[in-house]
Coordinates of C-alpha atoms and ligand atoms in Angstrom, one line a residue:
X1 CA 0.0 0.0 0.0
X2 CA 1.0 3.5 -0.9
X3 CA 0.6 6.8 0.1
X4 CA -0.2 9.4 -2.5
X5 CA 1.5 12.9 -1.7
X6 CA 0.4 15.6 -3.8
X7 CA 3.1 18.3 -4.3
X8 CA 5.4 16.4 -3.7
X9 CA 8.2 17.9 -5.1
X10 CA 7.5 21.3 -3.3
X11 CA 9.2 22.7 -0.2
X12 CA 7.1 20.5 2.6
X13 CA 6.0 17.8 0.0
X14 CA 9.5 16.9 -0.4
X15 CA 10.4 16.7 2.9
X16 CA 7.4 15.2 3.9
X17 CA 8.1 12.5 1.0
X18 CA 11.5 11.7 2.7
X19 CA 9.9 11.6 6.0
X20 CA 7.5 8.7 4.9
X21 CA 10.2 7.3 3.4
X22 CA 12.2 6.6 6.3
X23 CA 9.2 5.5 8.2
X24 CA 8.8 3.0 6.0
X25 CA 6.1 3.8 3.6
X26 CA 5.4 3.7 -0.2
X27 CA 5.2 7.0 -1.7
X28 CA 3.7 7.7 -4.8
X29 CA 4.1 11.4 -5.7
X30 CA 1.9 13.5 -8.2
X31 CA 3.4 17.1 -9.2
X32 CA 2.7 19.0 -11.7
X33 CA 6.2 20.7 -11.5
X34 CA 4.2 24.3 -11.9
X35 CA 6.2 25.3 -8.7
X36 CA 8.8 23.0 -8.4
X37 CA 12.2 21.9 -9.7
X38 CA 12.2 18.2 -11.5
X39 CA 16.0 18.5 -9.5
X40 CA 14.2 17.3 -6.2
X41 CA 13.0 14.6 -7.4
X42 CA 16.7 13.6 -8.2
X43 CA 17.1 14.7 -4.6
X44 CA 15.1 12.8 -3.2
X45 CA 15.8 9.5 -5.2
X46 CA 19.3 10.1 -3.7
X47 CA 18.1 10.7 -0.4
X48 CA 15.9 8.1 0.1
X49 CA 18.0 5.5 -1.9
X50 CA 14.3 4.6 -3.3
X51 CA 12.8 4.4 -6.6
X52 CA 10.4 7.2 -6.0
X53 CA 7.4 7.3 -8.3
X54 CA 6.1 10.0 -9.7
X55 CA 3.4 11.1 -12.0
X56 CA 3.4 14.5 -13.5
X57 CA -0.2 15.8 -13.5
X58 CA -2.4 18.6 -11.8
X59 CA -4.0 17.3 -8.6
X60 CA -7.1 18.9 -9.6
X61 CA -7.9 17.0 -12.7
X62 CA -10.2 14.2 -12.1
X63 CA -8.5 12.5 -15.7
X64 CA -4.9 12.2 -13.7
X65 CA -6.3 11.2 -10.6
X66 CA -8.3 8.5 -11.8
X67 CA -5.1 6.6 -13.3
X68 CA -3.2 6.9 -10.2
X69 CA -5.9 5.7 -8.1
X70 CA -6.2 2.8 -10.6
X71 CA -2.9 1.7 -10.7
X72 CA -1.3 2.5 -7.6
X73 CA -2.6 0.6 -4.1
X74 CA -3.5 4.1 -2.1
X75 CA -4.1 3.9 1.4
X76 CA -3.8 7.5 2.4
X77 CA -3.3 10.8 1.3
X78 CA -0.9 13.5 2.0
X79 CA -2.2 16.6 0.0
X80 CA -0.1 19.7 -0.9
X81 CA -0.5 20.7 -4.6
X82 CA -1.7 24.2 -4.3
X83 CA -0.8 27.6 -4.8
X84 CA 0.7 29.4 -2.0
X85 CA 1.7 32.9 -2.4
X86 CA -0.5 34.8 -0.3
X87 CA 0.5 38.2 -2.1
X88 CA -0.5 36.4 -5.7
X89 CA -3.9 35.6 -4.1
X90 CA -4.9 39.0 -3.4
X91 CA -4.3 40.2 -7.1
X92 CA -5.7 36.8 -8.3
X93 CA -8.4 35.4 -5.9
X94 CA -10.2 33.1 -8.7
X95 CA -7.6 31.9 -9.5
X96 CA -6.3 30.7 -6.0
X97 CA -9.8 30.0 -5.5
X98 CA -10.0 27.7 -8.9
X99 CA -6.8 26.2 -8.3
X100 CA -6.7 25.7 -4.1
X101 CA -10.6 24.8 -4.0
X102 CA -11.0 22.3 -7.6
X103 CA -7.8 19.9 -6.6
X104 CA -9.5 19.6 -2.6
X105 CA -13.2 18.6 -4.3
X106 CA -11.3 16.4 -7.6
X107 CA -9.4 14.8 -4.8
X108 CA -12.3 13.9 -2.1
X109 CA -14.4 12.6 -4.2
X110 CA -11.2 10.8 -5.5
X111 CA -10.7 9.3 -2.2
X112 CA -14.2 8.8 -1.5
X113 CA -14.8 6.5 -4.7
X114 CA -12.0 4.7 -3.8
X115 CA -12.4 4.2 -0.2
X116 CA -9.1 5.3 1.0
X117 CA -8.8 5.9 4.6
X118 CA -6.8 9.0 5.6
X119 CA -6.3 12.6 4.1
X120 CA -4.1 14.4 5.8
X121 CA -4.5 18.4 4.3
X122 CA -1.7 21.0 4.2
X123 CA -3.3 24.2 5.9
X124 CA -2.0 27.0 7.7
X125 CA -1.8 29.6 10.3
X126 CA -3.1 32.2 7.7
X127 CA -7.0 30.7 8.3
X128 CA -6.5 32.7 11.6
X129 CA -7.9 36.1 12.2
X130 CA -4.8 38.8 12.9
X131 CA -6.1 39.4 16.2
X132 CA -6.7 36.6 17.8
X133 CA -5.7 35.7 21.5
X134 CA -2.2 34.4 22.2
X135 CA -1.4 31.9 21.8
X136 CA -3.6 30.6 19.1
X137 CA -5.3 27.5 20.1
X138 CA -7.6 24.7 17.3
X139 CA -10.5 26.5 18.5
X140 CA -9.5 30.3 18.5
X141 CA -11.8 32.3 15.8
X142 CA -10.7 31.8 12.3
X143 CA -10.5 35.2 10.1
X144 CA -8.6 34.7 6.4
X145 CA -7.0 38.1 5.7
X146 CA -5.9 36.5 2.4
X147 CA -7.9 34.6 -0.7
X148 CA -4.9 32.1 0.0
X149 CA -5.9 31.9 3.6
X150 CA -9.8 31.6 2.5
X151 CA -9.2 28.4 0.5
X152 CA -7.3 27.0 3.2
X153 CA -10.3 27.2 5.6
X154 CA -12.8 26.3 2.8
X155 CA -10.2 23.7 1.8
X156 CA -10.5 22.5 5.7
X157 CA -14.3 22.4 5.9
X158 CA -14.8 20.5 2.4
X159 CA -12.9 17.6 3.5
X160 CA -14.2 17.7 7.0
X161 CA -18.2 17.7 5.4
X162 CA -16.9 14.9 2.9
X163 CA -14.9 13.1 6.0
X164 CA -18.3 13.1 7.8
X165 CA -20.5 11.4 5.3
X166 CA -17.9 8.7 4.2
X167 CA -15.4 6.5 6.0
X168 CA -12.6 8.8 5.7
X169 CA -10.8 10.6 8.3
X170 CA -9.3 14.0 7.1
X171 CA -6.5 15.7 9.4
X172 CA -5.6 19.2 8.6
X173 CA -2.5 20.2 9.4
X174 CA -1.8 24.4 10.3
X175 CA 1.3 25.2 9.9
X176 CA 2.7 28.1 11.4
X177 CA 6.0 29.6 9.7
X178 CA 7.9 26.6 8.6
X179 CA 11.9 27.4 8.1
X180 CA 14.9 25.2 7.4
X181 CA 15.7 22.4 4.7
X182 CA 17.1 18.9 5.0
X183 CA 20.1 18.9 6.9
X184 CA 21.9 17.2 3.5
X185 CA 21.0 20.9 2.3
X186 CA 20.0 18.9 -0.8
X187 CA 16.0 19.6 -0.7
X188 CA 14.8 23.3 0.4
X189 CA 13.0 26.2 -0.6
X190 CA 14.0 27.7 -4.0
X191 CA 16.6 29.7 -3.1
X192 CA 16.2 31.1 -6.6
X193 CA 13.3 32.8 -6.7
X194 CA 12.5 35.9 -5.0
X195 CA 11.2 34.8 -1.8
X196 CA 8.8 37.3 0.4
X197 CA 9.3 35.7 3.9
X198 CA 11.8 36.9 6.6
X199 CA 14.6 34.1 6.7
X200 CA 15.4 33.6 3.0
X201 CA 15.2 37.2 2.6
X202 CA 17.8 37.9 6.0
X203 CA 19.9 34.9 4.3
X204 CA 20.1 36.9 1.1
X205 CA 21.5 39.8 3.0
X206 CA 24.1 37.1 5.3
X207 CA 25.2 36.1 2.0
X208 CA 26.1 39.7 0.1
X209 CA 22.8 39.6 -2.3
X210 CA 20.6 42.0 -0.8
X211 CA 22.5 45.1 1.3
X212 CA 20.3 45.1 4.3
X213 CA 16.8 43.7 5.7
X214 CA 14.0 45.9 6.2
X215 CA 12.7 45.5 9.1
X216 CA 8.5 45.7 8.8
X217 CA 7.3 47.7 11.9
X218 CA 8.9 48.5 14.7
X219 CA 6.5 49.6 16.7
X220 CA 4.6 47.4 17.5
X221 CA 3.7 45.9 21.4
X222 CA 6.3 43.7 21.9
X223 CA 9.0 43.4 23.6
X224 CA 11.4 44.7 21.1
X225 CA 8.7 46.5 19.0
X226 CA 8.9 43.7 16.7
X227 CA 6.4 41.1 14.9
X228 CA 6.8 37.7 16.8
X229 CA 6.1 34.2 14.7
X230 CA 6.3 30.6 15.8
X231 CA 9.5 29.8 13.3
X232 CA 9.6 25.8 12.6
X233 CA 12.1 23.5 11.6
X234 CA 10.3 22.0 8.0
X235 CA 12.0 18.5 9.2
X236 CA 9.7 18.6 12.7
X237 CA 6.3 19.7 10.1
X238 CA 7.3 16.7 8.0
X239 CA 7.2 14.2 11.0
X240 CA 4.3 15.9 11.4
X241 CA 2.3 14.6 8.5
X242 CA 3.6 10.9 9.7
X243 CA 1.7 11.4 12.7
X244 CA -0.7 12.1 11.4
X245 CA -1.4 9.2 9.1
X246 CA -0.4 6.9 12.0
X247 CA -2.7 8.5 14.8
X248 CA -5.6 6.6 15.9
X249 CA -8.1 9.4 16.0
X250 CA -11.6 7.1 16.3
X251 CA -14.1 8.2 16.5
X252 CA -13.3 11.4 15.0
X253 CA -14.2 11.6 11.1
X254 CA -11.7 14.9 11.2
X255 CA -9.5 16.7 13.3
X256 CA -7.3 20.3 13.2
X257 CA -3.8 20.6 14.4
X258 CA -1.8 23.7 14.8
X259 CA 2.1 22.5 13.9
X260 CA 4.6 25.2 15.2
X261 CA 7.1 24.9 18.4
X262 CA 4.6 27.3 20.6
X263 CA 7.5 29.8 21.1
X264 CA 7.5 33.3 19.1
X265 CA 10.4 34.9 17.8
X266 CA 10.8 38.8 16.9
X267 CA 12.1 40.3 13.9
X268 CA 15.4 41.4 15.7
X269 CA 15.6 38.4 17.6
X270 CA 15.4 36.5 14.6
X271 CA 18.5 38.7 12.7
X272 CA 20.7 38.1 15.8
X273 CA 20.1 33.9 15.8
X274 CA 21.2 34.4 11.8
X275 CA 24.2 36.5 12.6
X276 CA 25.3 34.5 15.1
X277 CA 24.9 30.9 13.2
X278 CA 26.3 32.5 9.9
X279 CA 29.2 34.5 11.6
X280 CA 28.3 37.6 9.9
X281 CA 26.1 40.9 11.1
X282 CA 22.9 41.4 9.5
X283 CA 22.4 44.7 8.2
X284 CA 19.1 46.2 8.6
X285 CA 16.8 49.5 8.7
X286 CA 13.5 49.8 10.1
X287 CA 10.8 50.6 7.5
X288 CA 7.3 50.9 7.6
X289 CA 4.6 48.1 8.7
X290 CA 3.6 45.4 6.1
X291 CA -0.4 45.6 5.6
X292 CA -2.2 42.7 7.0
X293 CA 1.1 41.8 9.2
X294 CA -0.7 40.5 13.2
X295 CA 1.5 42.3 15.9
X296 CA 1.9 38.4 16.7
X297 CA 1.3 35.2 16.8
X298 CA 2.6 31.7 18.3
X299 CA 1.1 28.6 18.2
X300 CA -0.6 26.3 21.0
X301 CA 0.5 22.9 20.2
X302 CA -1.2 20.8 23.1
X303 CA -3.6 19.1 21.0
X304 CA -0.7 17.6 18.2
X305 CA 1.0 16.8 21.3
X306 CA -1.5 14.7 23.1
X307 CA -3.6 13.4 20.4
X308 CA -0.8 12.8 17.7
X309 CA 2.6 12.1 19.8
X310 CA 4.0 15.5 18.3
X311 CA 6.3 17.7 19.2
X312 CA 8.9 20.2 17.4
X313 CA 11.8 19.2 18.3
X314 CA 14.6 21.3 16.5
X315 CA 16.0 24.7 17.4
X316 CA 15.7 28.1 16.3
X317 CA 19.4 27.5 15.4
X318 CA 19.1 24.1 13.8
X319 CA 16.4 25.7 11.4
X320 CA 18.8 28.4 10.9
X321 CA 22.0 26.5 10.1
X322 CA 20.1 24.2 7.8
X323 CA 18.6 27.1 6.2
X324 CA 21.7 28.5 5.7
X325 CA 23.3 25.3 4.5
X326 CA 21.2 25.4 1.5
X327 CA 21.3 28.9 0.3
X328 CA 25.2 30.0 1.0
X329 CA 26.7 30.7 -1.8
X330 CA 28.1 27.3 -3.2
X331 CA 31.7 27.3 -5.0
X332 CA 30.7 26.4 -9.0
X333 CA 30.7 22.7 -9.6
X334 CA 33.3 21.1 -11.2
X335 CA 33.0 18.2 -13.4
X336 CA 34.4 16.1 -10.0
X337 CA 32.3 17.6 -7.5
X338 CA 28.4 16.8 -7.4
X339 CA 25.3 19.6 -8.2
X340 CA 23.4 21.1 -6.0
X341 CA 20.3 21.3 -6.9
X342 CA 18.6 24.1 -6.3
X343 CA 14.7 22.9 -5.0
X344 CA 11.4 23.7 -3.8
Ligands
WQD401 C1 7.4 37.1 9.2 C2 7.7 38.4 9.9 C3 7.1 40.3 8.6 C4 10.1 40.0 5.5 C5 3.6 34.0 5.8 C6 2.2 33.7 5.3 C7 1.6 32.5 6.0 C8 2.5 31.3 6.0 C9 3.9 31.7 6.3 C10 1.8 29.8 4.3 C11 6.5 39.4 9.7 C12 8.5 40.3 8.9 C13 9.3 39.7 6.6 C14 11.0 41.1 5.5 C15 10.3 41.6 7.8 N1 2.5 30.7 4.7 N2 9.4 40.6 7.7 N3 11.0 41.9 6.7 O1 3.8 36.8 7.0 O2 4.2 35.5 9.2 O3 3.5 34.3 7.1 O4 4.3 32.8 5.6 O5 0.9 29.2 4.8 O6 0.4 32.3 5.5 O7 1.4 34.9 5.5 O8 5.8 35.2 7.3 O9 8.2 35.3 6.8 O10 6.6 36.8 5.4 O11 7.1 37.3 7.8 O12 10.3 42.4 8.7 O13 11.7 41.4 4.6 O14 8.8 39.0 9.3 O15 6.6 41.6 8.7 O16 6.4 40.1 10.9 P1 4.2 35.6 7.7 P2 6.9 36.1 6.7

């Protein structure tokens, strides 16, 4: 039996891939390589010492899923393939809507035709309202500020109404702000594109590409004026998702999780961690809030903990040298030494 991991060849996908690997599962992974580097999947061949298959086809199209379903002994499902630039999803909301919303639906009913037993759903901390109470339990009030955030929650609540009138169970998953790659540094985010969020953009500026960070906000109520997150290592969210499909969770048909460590980080705090695992001061200046930034926001992670045996276990500075491990700058290879492949 197999487990069917949609994106995986994206950032958590892949190491979510290698994760189930090593726990001893079949992977079967669908992509449609829209966002992701066909490199990874070299990556994680070589990391995994596997055979990984992988079909190249959009999650949301009934006509690839079928096939898969067909051929492939699927027990469970680990779903990623989405879009997930929350910036994109303001100045393209049907889009995100179309593409987020038609692959949940064309998978359920997937899953529900062929009787498999477990979805587990990539969501996030971004179906949470900026102001809730900290720190931000299951049950605090959800409030998208995003389209991408919006088809997370719907995402949530279409498996969770298909969960209940099949014999499904569909966990979701919220992930706070995930950080770090594979210690082999040979699966990450892309460190080529232009990324938005704070650590490959303070990275850029450790490693001579950008000249200085710019700090969003610093006045805000905490205790350095600075916007706190719940940073998490990618490798602890990937053990996640095994949890998750190993969890006896009867008699619930679904179930939410927060995923973070439940300790928030500011800004500054967060530039000193990187200058002192890369060696090197960060340069920064303090510029003007980011709309639709929350002051903060950490996560409670009680409920992973008792109900799924999980727990973050890597630090602040484990996430940071593994982040940095992928993205230094790398000496050109030479026809002796081996790539490295760039990934998402
Ligand atoms: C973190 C903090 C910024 C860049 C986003 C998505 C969320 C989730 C994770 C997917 C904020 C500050 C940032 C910079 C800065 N993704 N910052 N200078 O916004 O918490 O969450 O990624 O599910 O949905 O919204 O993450 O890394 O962008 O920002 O000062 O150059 O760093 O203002 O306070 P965010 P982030």
């Amino acid at each position: 039996m197999a487990t069917l991991v949609t994106g995986g060849a994206g950032y958590i996908g892949s190491h979510t891939t290698v994760a189930l690997h090593d726990a001893g599962r079949e992977v079967v992974v669908l992509d449609d390589f829209s966002n992701a580097s066909r490199r990874v999947i070299d990556a994680i061949r070589s990391l995994t010492g596997s055979d990984l298959v992988v079909v190249e086809g959009d999650a949301g199209d009934p006509g690839v899923l079928e096939p898969v379903f067909a051929r492939y002994r699927i027990d469970s499902v680990v779903h990623f393939a989405a879009r997930k630039s929350v910036s994109e999803s303001v100045a393209d909301p049907l889009g995100y809507y179309r593409a987020n919303l038609g692959s949940v639906i064309a998978l359920a009913a997937a899953v529900v035709d062929r009787g498999v037993g477990r979805v587990v759903f990539s969501s996030s901390a971004a179906v949470y309202g900026a102001t809730s109470t900290l720190p931000v339990t299951e049950d605090s009030p959800t409030a998208p500020e995003s389209p991408y955030g919006a088809t997370k929650l719907m995402g949530e609540r279409i498996l969770a109404d298909a969960a209940a009138a099949s014999q499904m169970t569909a966990v979701m998953l919220r992930y706070f702000n995930p950080v770090g790659a594979h210690p082999s540094g040979l699966i990450g985010e892309d460190p080529s594109g232009e990324p938005s969020n704070l650590v490959p953009r303070i990275m850029q500026v450790a490693s001579g590409r950008r000249d200085r960070l710019e700090v969003f906000g610093g006045d805000y109520s905490t205790v350095d004026g600075t916007a706190v997150r719940d940073y998490v290592h990618v490798m602890d969210l990937a053990e996640g998702h095994v949890s998750a499909l190993e969890a006896d969770l009867t008699p619930e048909s679904s179930r939410i999780y927060n995923l973070g460590t439940g300790a928030g980080t500011t800004v500054l705090q967060m530039l000193a961690e990187v200058s002192d695992v890369v060696g090197v001061p960060i340069a920064y200046e303090v510029a003007p809030r980011r709309p639709g930034d929350p002051a903060a926001s950490w996560a409670d992670c009680t409920r992973a903990h008792h109900e799924l045996g999980w727990q973050a276990r890597r630090s602040l500075k484990e996430m940071l040298a593994d982040h940095w491990n992928l993205t230094r700058p790398h000496p050109e290879p030479t026809d002796s030494s081996p790539p490295h492949p760039p990934s998402t």
